[in-house]
Amino acid sequence: MAENSSCCTSEESCHSGDTDAQVGAVTTTYRVSGMTCGHCEGAVSSEISEITGVSSVQAVAATGLVTVVSQAPLDDEAVRAAVDEAGYELVGQAA
Protein backbone atom coordinates (compact mmCIF):
# COMPACT_ATOMS: atom_id res chain seq x y z
CA MET A 1 0.00 0.00 0.00
CA ALA A 2 1.46 3.35 -1.02
CA GLU A 3 1.98 6.11 1.51
CA ASN A 4 0.15 9.42 1.02
CA SER A 5 -2.62 7.75 -0.97
CA SER A 6 -5.21 9.97 0.70
CA CYS A 7 -6.37 13.27 -0.71
CA CYS A 8 -6.24 14.66 2.85
CA THR A 9 -3.26 16.51 4.24
CA SER A 10 -1.52 15.58 7.47
CA GLU A 11 -3.66 18.28 9.15
CA GLU A 12 -6.71 16.25 8.06
CA SER A 13 -8.06 18.85 5.65
CA CYS A 14 -9.29 17.52 2.35
CA HIS A 15 -9.00 19.17 -1.01
CA SER A 16 -11.13 18.81 -4.08
CA GLY A 17 -11.07 20.52 -7.44
CA ASP A 18 -13.72 23.11 -6.59
CA THR A 19 -12.55 24.29 -3.16
CA ASP A 20 -10.78 27.30 -4.64
CA ALA A 21 -14.03 28.60 -6.15
CA GLN A 22 -14.97 30.32 -2.87
CA VAL A 23 -11.52 31.62 -1.91
CA GLY A 24 -11.90 35.29 -1.09
CA ALA A 25 -15.68 35.01 -1.17
CA VAL A 26 -17.74 37.25 1.09
CA THR A 27 -20.78 35.82 2.88
CA THR A 28 -23.38 38.32 4.08
CA THR A 29 -26.69 37.56 5.76
CA TYR A 30 -29.60 39.97 5.35
CA ARG A 31 -32.96 40.16 7.10
CA VAL A 32 -35.90 40.47 4.69
CA SER A 33 -39.49 41.00 5.78
CA GLY A 34 -42.57 39.68 4.02
CA MET A 35 -41.33 36.28 2.86
CA THR A 36 -43.83 33.56 3.77
CA CYS A 37 -43.24 30.64 1.39
CA GLY A 38 -41.03 28.96 -1.17
CA HIS A 39 -42.27 31.28 -3.90
CA CYS A 40 -41.09 34.25 -1.83
CA GLU A 41 -37.70 32.62 -1.32
CA GLY A 42 -37.37 32.04 -5.06
CA ALA A 43 -38.36 35.59 -5.99
CA VAL A 44 -35.87 37.16 -3.57
CA SER A 45 -33.10 34.71 -4.53
CA SER A 46 -33.68 35.31 -8.23
CA GLU A 47 -33.47 39.10 -7.97
CA ILE A 48 -30.40 39.13 -5.71
CA SER A 49 -28.60 36.56 -7.88
CA GLU A 50 -28.72 39.05 -10.77
CA ILE A 51 -26.39 41.45 -8.89
CA THR A 52 -22.91 41.35 -10.43
CA GLY A 53 -20.50 39.25 -8.38
CA VAL A 54 -23.13 37.17 -6.56
CA SER A 55 -22.29 33.47 -6.70
CA SER A 56 -25.07 32.04 -4.50
CA VAL A 57 -28.18 33.08 -2.59
CA GLN A 58 -30.13 31.14 0.02
CA ALA A 59 -33.40 32.66 1.27
CA VAL A 60 -35.31 31.09 4.16
CA ALA A 61 -38.86 32.37 4.60
CA ALA A 62 -39.26 30.83 8.07
CA THR A 63 -36.44 32.95 9.49
CA GLY A 64 -36.55 35.90 7.10
CA LEU A 65 -32.83 35.47 6.48
CA VAL A 66 -31.12 35.63 3.11
CA THR A 67 -27.50 34.49 2.90
CA VAL A 68 -25.54 35.82 -0.07
CA VAL A 69 -22.10 34.69 -1.19
CA SER A 70 -20.34 37.17 -3.47
CA GLN A 71 -16.91 37.88 -4.89
CA ALA A 72 -16.71 41.18 -2.99
CA PRO A 73 -18.83 43.05 -0.45
CA LEU A 74 -22.13 44.13 -2.02
CA ASP A 75 -23.58 47.62 -2.05
CA ASP A 76 -26.49 47.55 0.39
CA GLU A 77 -28.52 49.79 -1.93
CA ALA A 78 -28.13 47.28 -4.78
CA VAL A 79 -29.39 44.52 -2.48
CA ARG A 80 -32.23 46.76 -1.27
CA ALA A 81 -33.26 47.49 -4.89
CA ALA A 82 -33.23 43.78 -5.76
CA VAL A 83 -35.34 42.88 -2.72
CA ASP A 84 -37.74 45.74 -3.51
CA GLU A 85 -38.01 44.51 -7.11
CA ALA A 86 -39.01 41.09 -5.77
CA GLY A 87 -41.76 42.76 -3.71
CA TYR A 88 -40.24 42.51 -0.23
CA GLU A 89 -38.45 44.79 2.21
CA LEU A 90 -34.79 44.65 3.15
CA VAL A 91 -34.62 45.25 6.90
CA GLY A 92 -30.81 45.27 6.91
CA GLN A 93 -27.87 43.02 7.58
CA ALA A 94 -28.50 40.34 10.18
CA ALA A 95 -26.41 40.64 13.32
XYZ file of C-alpha atoms in Angstrom:
95
model
C 0.000 0.000 0.000
C 1.464 3.351 -1.019
C 1.984 6.110 1.507
C 0.147 9.419 1.023
C -2.619 7.746 -0.968
C -5.215 9.965 0.703
C -6.373 13.274 -0.712
C -6.239 14.665 2.848
C -3.262 16.513 4.245
C -1.521 15.584 7.470
C -3.658 18.277 9.145
C -6.714 16.248 8.060
C -8.056 18.849 5.653
C -9.287 17.519 2.348
C -8.997 19.174 -1.005
C -11.128 18.813 -4.077
C -11.066 20.517 -7.435
C -13.723 23.111 -6.587
C -12.545 24.285 -3.160
C -10.779 27.301 -4.639
C -14.029 28.602 -6.151
C -14.968 30.315 -2.874
C -11.516 31.622 -1.909
C -11.896 35.287 -1.091
C -15.681 35.011 -1.167
C -17.741 37.247 1.089
C -20.777 35.821 2.880
C -23.379 38.316 4.083
C -26.690 37.560 5.756
C -29.596 39.966 5.346
C -32.959 40.162 7.096
C -35.896 40.469 4.686
C -39.495 41.004 5.782
C -42.570 39.684 4.018
C -41.328 36.281 2.859
C -43.834 33.563 3.768
C -43.242 30.639 1.388
C -41.027 28.958 -1.168
C -42.271 31.277 -3.902
C -41.091 34.248 -1.834
C -37.698 32.624 -1.319
C -37.367 32.043 -5.058
C -38.362 35.589 -5.987
C -35.870 37.159 -3.567
C -33.099 34.711 -4.534
C -33.683 35.312 -8.233
C -33.469 39.097 -7.974
C -30.404 39.129 -5.713
C -28.601 36.563 -7.881
C -28.716 39.054 -10.768
C -26.392 41.449 -8.893
C -22.908 41.350 -10.434
C -20.505 39.251 -8.379
C -23.130 37.174 -6.562
C -22.294 33.468 -6.697
C -25.069 32.038 -4.502
C -28.183 33.078 -2.592
C -30.133 31.145 0.021
C -33.397 32.661 1.268
C -35.312 31.091 4.160
C -38.858 32.373 4.602
C -39.258 30.831 8.067
C -36.437 32.952 9.485
C -36.546 35.905 7.102
C -32.834 35.466 6.476
C -31.119 35.635 3.110
C -27.495 34.494 2.896
C -25.542 35.818 -0.066
C -22.096 34.686 -1.190
C -20.343 37.171 -3.470
C -16.914 37.876 -4.890
C -16.709 41.184 -2.992
C -18.828 43.054 -0.453
C -22.126 44.128 -2.016
C -23.577 47.616 -2.049
C -26.493 47.553 0.394
C -28.522 49.790 -1.931
C -28.134 47.277 -4.784
C -29.389 44.516 -2.481
C -32.234 46.757 -1.273
C -33.255 47.492 -4.892
C -33.226 43.781 -5.763
C -35.341 42.883 -2.722
C -37.744 45.745 -3.514
C -38.009 44.506 -7.114
C -39.009 41.091 -5.770
C -41.763 42.762 -3.713
C -40.240 42.510 -0.232
C -38.452 44.793 2.214
C -34.791 44.655 3.154
C -34.616 45.252 6.896
C -30.806 45.273 6.911
C -27.867 43.024 7.582
C -28.499 40.345 10.183
C -26.411 40.642 13.324
